Short mmCIF file of C-alpha atoms and ligand atoms in Angstrom, two decimals:
data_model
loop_
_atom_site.label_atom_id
_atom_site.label_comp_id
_atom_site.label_asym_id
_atom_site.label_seq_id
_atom_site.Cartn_x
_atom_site.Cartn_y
_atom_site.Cartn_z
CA UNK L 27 0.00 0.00 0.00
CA UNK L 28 1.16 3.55 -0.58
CA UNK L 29 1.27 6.12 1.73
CA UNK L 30 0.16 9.41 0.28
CA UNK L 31 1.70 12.82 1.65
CA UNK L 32 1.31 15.18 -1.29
CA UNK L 33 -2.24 16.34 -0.73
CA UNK L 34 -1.44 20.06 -1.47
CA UNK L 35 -0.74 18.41 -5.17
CA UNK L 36 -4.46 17.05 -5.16
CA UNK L 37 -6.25 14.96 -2.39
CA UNK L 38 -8.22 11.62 -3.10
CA UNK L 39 -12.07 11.77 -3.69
CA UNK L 40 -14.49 11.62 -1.13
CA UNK L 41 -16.51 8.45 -1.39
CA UNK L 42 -19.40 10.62 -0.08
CA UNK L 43 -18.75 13.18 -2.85
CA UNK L 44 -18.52 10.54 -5.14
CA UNK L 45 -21.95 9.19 -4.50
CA UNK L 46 -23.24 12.71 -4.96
CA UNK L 47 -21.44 12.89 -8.22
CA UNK L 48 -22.65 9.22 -9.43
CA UNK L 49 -26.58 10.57 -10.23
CA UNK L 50 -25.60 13.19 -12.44
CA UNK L 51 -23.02 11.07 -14.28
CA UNK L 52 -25.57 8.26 -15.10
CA UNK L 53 -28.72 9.12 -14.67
CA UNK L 54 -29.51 13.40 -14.36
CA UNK L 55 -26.98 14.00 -17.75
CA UNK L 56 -29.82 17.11 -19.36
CA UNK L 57 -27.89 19.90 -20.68
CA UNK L 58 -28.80 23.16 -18.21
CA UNK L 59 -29.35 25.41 -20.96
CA UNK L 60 -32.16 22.80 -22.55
CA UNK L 61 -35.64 24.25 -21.37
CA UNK L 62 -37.31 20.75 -20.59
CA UNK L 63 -37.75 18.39 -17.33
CA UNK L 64 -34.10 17.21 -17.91
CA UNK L 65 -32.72 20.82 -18.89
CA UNK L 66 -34.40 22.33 -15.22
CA UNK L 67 -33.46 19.18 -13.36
CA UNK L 68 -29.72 19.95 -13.73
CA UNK L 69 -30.06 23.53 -13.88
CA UNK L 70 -31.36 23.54 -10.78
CA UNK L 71 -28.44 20.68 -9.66
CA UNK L 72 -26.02 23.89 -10.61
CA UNK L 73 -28.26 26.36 -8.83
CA UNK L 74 -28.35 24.22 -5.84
CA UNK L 75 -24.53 24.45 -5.82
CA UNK L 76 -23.89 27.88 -5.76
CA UNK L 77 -26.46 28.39 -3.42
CA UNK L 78 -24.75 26.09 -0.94
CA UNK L 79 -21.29 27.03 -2.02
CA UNK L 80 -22.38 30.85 -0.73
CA UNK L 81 -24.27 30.30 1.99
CA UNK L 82 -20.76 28.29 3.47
CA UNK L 83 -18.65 31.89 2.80
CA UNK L 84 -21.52 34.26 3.44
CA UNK L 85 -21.01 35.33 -0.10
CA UNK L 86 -24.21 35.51 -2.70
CA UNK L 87 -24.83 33.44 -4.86
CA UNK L 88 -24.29 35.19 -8.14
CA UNK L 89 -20.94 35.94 -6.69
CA UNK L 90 -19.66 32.12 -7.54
CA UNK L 91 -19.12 31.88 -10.81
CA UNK L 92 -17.84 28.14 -11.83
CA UNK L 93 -14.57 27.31 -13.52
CA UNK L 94 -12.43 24.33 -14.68
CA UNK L 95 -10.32 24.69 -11.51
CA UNK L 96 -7.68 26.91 -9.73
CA UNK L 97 -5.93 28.23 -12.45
CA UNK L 98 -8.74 29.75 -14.34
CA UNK L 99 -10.27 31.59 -10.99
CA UNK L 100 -6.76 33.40 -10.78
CA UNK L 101 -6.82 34.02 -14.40
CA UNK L 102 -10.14 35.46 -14.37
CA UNK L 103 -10.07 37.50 -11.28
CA UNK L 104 -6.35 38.86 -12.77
CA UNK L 105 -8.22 39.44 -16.36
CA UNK L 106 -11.11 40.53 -14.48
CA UNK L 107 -9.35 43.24 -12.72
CA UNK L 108 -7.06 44.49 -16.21
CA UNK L 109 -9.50 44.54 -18.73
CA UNK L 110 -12.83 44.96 -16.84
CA UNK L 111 -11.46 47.60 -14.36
CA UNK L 112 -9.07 49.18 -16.29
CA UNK L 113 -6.37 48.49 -14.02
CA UNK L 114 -2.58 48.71 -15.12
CA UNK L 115 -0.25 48.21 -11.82
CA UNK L 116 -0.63 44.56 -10.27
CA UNK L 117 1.28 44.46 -6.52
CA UNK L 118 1.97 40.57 -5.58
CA UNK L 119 4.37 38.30 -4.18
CA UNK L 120 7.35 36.21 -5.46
CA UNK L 121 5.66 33.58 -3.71
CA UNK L 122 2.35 32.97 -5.92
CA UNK L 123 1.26 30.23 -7.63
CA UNK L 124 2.37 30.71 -11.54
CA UNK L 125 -1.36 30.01 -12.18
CA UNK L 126 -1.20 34.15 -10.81
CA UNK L 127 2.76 34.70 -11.90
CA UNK L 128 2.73 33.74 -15.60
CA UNK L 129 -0.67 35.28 -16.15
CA UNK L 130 0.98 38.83 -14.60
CA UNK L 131 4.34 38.23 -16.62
CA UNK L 132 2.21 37.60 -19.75
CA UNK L 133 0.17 40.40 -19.46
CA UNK L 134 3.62 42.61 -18.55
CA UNK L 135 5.25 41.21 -21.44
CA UNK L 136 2.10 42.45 -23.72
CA UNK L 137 2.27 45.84 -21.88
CA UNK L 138 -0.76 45.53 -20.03
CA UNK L 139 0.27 45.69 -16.84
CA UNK L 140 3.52 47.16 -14.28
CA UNK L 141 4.38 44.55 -11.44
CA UNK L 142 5.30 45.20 -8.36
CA UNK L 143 6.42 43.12 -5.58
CA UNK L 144 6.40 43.10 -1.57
CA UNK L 145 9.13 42.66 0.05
CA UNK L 146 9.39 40.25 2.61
CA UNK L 147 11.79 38.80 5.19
CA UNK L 148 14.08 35.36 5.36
CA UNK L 149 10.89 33.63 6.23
CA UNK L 150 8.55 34.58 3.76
CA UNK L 151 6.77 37.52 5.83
CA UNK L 152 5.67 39.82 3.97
CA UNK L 153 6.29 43.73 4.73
CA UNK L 154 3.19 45.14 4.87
CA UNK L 155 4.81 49.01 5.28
CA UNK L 156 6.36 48.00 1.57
CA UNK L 157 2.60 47.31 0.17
CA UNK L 158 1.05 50.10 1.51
CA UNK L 159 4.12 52.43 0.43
CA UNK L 160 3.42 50.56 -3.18
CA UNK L 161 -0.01 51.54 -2.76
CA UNK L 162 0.72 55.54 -2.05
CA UNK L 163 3.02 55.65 -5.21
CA UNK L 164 1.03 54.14 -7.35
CA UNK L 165 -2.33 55.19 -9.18
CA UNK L 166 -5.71 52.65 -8.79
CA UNK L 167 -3.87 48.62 -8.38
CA UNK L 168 -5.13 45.40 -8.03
CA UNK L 169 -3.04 43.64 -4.78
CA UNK L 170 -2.87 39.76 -5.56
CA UNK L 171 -1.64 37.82 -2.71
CA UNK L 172 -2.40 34.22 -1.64
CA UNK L 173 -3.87 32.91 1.64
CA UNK L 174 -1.59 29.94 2.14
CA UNK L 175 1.64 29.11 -0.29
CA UNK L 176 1.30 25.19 -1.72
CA UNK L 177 5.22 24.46 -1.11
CA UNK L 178 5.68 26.13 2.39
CA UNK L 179 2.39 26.56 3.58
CA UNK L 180 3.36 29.87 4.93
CA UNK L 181 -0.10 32.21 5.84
CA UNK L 182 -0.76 35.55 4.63
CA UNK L 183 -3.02 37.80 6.87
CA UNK L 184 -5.92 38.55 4.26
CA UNK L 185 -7.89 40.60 6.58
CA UNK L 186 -5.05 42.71 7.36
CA UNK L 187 -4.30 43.10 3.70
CA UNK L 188 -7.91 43.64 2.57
CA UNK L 189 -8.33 46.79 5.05
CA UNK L 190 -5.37 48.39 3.40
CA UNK L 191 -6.54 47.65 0.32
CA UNK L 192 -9.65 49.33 0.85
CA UNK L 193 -7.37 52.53 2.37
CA UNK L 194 -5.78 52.98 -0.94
CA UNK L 195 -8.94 51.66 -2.65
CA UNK L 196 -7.06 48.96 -4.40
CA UNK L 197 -8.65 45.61 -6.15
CA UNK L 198 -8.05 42.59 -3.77
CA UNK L 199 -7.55 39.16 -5.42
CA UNK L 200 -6.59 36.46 -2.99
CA UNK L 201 -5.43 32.78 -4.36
CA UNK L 202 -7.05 31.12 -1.79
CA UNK L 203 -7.03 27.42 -3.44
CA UNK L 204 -4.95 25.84 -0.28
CA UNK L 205 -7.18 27.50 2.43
CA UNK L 206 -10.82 26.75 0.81
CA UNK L 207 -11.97 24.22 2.61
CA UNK L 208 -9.41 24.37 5.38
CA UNK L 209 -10.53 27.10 6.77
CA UNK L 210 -13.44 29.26 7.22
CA UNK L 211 -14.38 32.76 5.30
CA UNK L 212 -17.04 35.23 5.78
CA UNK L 213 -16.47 37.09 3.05
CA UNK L 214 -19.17 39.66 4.13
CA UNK L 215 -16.34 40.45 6.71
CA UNK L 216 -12.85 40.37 4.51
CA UNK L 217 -12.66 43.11 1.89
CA UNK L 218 -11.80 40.87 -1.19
CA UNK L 219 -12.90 41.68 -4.20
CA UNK L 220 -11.78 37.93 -6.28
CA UNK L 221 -10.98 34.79 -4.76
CA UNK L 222 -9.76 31.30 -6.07
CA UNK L 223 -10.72 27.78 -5.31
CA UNK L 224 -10.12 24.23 -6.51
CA UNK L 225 -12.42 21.29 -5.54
CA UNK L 226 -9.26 18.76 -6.25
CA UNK L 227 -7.67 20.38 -2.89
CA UNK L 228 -10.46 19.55 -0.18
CA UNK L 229 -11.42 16.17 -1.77
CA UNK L 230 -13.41 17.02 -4.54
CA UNK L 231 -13.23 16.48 -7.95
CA UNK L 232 -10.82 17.39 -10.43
CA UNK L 233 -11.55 19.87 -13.26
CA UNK L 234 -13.85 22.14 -11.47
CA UNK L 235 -13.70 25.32 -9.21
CA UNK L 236 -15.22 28.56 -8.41
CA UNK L 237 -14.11 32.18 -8.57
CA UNK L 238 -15.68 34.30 -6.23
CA UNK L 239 -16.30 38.11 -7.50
CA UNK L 240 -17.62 40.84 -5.46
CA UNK L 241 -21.07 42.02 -6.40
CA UNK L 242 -20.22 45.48 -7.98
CA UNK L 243 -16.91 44.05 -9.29
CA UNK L 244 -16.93 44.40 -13.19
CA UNK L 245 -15.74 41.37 -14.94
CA UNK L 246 -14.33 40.18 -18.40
CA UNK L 247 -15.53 37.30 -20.42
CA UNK L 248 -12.53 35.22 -21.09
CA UNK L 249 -14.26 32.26 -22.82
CA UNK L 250 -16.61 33.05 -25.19
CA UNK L 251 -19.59 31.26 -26.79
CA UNK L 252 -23.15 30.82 -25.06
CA UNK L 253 -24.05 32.64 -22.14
CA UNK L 254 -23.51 30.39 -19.42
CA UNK L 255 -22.25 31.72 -16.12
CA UNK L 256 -23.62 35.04 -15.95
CA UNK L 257 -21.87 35.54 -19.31
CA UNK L 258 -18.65 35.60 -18.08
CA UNK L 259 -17.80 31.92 -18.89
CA UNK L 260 -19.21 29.91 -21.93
CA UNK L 261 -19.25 26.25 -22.16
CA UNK L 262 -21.94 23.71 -21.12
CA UNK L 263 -21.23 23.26 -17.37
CA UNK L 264 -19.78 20.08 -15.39
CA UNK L 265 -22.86 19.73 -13.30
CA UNK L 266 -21.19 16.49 -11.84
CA UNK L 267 -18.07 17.95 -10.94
CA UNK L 268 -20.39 21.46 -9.83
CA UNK L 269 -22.40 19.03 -7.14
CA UNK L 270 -19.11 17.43 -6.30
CA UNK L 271 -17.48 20.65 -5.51
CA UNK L 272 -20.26 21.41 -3.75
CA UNK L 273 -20.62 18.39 -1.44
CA UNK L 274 -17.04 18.27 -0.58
CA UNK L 275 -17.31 21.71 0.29
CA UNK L 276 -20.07 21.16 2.39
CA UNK L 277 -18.14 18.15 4.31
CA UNK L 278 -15.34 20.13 4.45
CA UNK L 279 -17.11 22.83 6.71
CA UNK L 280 -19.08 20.41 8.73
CA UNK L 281 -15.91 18.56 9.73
CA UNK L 282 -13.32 21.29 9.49
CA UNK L 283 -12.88 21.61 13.53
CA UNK L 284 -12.33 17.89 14.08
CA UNK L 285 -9.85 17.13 10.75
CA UNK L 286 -7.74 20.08 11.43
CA UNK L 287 -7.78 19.07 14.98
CA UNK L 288 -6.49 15.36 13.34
CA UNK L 289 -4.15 16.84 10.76
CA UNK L 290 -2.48 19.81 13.08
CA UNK L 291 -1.41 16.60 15.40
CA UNK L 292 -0.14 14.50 12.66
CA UNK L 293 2.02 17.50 11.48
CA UNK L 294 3.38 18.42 14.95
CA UNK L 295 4.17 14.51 15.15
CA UNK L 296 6.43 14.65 12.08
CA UNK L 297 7.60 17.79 12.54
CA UNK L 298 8.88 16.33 16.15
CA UNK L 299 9.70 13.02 14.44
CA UNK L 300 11.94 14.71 12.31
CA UNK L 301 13.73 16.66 14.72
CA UNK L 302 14.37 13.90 16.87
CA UNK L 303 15.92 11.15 14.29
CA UNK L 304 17.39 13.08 11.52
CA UNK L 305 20.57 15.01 11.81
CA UNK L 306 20.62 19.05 10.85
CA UNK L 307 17.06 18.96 9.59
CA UNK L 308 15.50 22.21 9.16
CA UNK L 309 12.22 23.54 8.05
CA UNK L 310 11.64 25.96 4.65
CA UNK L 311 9.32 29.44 5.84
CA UNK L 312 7.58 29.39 8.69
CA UNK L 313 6.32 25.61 7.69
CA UNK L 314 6.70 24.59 11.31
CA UNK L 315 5.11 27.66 13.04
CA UNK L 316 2.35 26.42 13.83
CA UNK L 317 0.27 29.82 14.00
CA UNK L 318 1.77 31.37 10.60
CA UNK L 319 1.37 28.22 8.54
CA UNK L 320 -0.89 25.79 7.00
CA UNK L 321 -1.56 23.23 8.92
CA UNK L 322 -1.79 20.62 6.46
CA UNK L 323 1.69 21.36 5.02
CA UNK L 324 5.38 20.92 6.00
CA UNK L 325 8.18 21.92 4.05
CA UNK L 326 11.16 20.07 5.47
CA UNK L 327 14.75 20.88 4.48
CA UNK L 328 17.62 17.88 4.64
CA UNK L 329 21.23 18.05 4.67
CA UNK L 330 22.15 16.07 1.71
CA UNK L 331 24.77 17.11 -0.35
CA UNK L 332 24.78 15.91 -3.89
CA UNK L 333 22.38 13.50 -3.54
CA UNK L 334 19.50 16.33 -4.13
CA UNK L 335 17.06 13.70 -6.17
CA UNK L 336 17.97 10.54 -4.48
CA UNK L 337 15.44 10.82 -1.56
CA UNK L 338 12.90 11.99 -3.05
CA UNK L 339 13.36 9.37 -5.62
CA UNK L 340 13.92 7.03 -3.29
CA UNK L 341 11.08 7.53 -1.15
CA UNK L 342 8.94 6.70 -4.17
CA UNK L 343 10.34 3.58 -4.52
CA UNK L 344 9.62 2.42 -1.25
CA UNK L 345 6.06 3.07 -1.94
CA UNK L 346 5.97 6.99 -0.26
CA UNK L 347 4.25 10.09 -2.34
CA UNK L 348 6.00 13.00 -1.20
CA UNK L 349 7.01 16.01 -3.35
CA UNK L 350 10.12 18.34 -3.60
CA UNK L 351 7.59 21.12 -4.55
CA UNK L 352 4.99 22.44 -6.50
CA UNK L 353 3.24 19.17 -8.27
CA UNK L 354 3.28 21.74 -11.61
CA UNK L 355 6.53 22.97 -11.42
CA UNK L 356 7.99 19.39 -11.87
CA UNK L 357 11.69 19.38 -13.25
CA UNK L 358 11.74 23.06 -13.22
CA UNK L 359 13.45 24.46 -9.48
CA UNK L 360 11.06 26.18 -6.81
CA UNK L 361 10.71 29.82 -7.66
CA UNK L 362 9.35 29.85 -4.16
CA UNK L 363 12.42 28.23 -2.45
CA UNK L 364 14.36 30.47 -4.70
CA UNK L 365 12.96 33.38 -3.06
CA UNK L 366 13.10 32.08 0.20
CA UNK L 367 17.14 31.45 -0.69
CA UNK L 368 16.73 27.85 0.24
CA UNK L 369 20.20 26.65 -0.54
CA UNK L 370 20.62 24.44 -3.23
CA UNK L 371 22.93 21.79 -1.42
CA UNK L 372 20.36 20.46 0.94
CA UNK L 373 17.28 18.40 -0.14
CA UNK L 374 13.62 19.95 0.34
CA UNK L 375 10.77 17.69 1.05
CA UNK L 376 7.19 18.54 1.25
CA UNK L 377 4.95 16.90 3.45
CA UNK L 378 1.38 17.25 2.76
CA UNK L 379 -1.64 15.67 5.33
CA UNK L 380 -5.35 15.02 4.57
CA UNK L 381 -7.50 13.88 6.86
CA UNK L 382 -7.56 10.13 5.94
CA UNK L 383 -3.69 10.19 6.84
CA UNK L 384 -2.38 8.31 9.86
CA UNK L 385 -0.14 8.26 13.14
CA UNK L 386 0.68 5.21 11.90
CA UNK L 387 1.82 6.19 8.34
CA UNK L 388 3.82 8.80 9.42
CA UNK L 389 5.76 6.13 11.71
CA UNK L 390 6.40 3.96 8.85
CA UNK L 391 7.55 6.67 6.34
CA UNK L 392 9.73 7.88 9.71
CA UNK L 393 11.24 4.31 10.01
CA UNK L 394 12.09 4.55 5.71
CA UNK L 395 13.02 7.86 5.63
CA UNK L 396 15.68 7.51 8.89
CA UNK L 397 17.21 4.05 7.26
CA UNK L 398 17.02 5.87 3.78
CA UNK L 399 18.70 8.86 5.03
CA UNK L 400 21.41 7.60 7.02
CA UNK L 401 22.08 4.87 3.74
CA UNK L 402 22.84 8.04 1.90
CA UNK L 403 24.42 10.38 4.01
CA UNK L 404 27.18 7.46 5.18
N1 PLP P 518 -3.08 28.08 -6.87
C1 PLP P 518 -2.48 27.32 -5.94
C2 PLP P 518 -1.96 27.94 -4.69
C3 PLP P 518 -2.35 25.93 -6.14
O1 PLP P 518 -1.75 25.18 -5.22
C4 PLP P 518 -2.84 25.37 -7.35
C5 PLP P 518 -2.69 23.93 -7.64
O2 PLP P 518 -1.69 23.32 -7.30
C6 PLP P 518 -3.49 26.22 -8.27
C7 PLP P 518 -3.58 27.57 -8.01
C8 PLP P 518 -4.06 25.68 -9.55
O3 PLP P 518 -5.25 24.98 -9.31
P1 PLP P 518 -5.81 23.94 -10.40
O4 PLP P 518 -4.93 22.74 -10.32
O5 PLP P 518 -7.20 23.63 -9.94
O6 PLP P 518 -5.79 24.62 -11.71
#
């Protein structure tokens, strides 16, 4: 059996979101936009969603628009912001997702858009003085900062960010595609404008997310065609993976106290584990704070020199998933490690818990990783 520690990469279905899926992949398959019994049956399947979806964020629901996934909520809210708002000065972090970083460099590269970055500290913190000093000097700008990062798992304080925003009157887009689902939003409370989410993170299906837009907030059709979504995104919708992203959502919330309870142990166990049998580990960020990170992420950082792919490598053939970063920056080296100056002589290792992980996985991938380890480093 495999033991499977790379759930910021994607996390396994939810048999119970499953089963919610199952009806509308067999049985309920009308197109929405049809106007008969079947058409209304699964319009009101995607209606239902969002309607759940909001009520969980205290959002409305014409604010959830549905999306393939992650990467199209940042690209929307980003081309949202540029070509809906007019804005031409984006202020983000070195630490973002390249779903948000490629989008900005593309649209710099056309000469859309001036970026801007926060500074920030060995850790990762970021300096909020810097982004409200980029905010003074610059005219109208959209701020897009994530929640949580996916390698480090280091926290960004949104609700501190959105009130400056709204001081300099700035657009706030927040990848929040780690967090959502891990922890709770009332977005009647945090002054964000766009947010991101991915049901593949919180044990939903793949394909399929939301972007949340502010009522008020103008938007840009990126996908044209019929006029599904509000008009802002064409294409006949994936009702099953809509009601699965829905459902998982839905568990996520209802559990969230008792699984982050579960996973914030298994973490401090490894991160303890760790400390305890291998020699000069260390941890990338703030990883193993337990207040200013993620709790279902560990970036851990081992003193291996030369031997940079071996563990990882090696770990996979002894039946572990771990990763030694972002799952889509494979082959390429972290930009987020790079701007954390990580050095390049030691081995990084993320750890990444659901809540069907175990005590008793992390002791066996403990026992492999310590015999693994020392087989190396001797
Ligand atoms: N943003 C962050 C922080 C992510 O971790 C990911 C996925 O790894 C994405 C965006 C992209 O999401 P998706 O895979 O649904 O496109």
């Amino acid at each position: 059996m495999r033991i499977y520690l790379d759930n910021a990469a994607t996390t396994p279905l939810d048999p119970e979101v499953f089963s919610a899926m199952t009806p509308y992949l067999l049985n309920h398959f009308g197109n929405p936009s049809s106007h008969h019994a079947q058409g209304r049956q699964a319009k009101s399947a995607i209606e239902d969603s969002r309607a759940a979806i909001a009520s969980l964020l205290n959002a409305l629901p014409e604010e959830i628009i549905f999306t393939s996934g992650g990467t199209e909520a940042d690209n929307t809210a980003i081309l949202s912001a540029v070509y809906g708002q007019g804005i031409d000065h984006v202020i983000t972090t070195r630490f973002e997702h390249h779903a948000v970083l490629h989008t900005l460099i593309a649209l710099q590269a056309q000469g859309k858009i001036k970026i801007s970055f926060i500074e920030h500290d060995e850790q990762g913190n970021l300096d909020l003085e810097h982004l409200a000093f980029l905010l003074q000097t610059h005219g109208r700008s959209l701020v897009s900062v994530m929640h949580a990062n996916n390698e480090v798992g280091n926290l960004n304080d949104i609700e501190t960010i959105g009130r400056i925003c709204q001081t300099y009157n700035a657009l706030f887009h927040s990848d929040t595609v780690q967090t959502m689902g891990h922890h709770r939003f009332d977005l009647q409370k945090l002054n964000i404008h766009f947010l991101a989410a991915s049901a593949h993170k919180f044990h939903g299906p793949k394909g399929v997310g939301f972007v949340y837009v502010r009522k008020g907030v103008k938007t840009t059709q990126l996908i044209h065609g019929g006029g599904q979504e509000g008009k802002l995104r064409a294409g006949t919708e994936n009702i099953p993976g809509i009601v699965g992203l829905a459902k998982a959502l839905q568990l996520a919330y209802q559990y969230l106290d008792e699984h982050q309870h579960h996973i914030q142990k298994l973490k401090q166990y490894t991160i303890e584990r760790l400390l305890a049998d291998v020699p000069g580990i260390t941890f990338n960020g703030n990883s193993a704070i337990a207040h200013k990170s993620l709790y279902t992420v560990l970036n851990a950082s081992f003193a291996v020199e030369g031997y940079a792919q071996n563990l990882l490598q090696r770990l996979d053939e002894q039946h572990i998933s771990v990763s030694g970063g972002s799952a889509c920056s494979t082959g390429a080296s972290s930009h987020v490690l790079s701007a954390l100056d990580a050095p390049t002589n030691r081995q990084h290792i993320r750890f990444s818990f659901s809540k069907f992980n175990t005590q008793n996985e992390i002791d066996q991938v403990m026992q492999i990783l310590t015999q693994l380890y020392q087989s190396i480093a001797a």
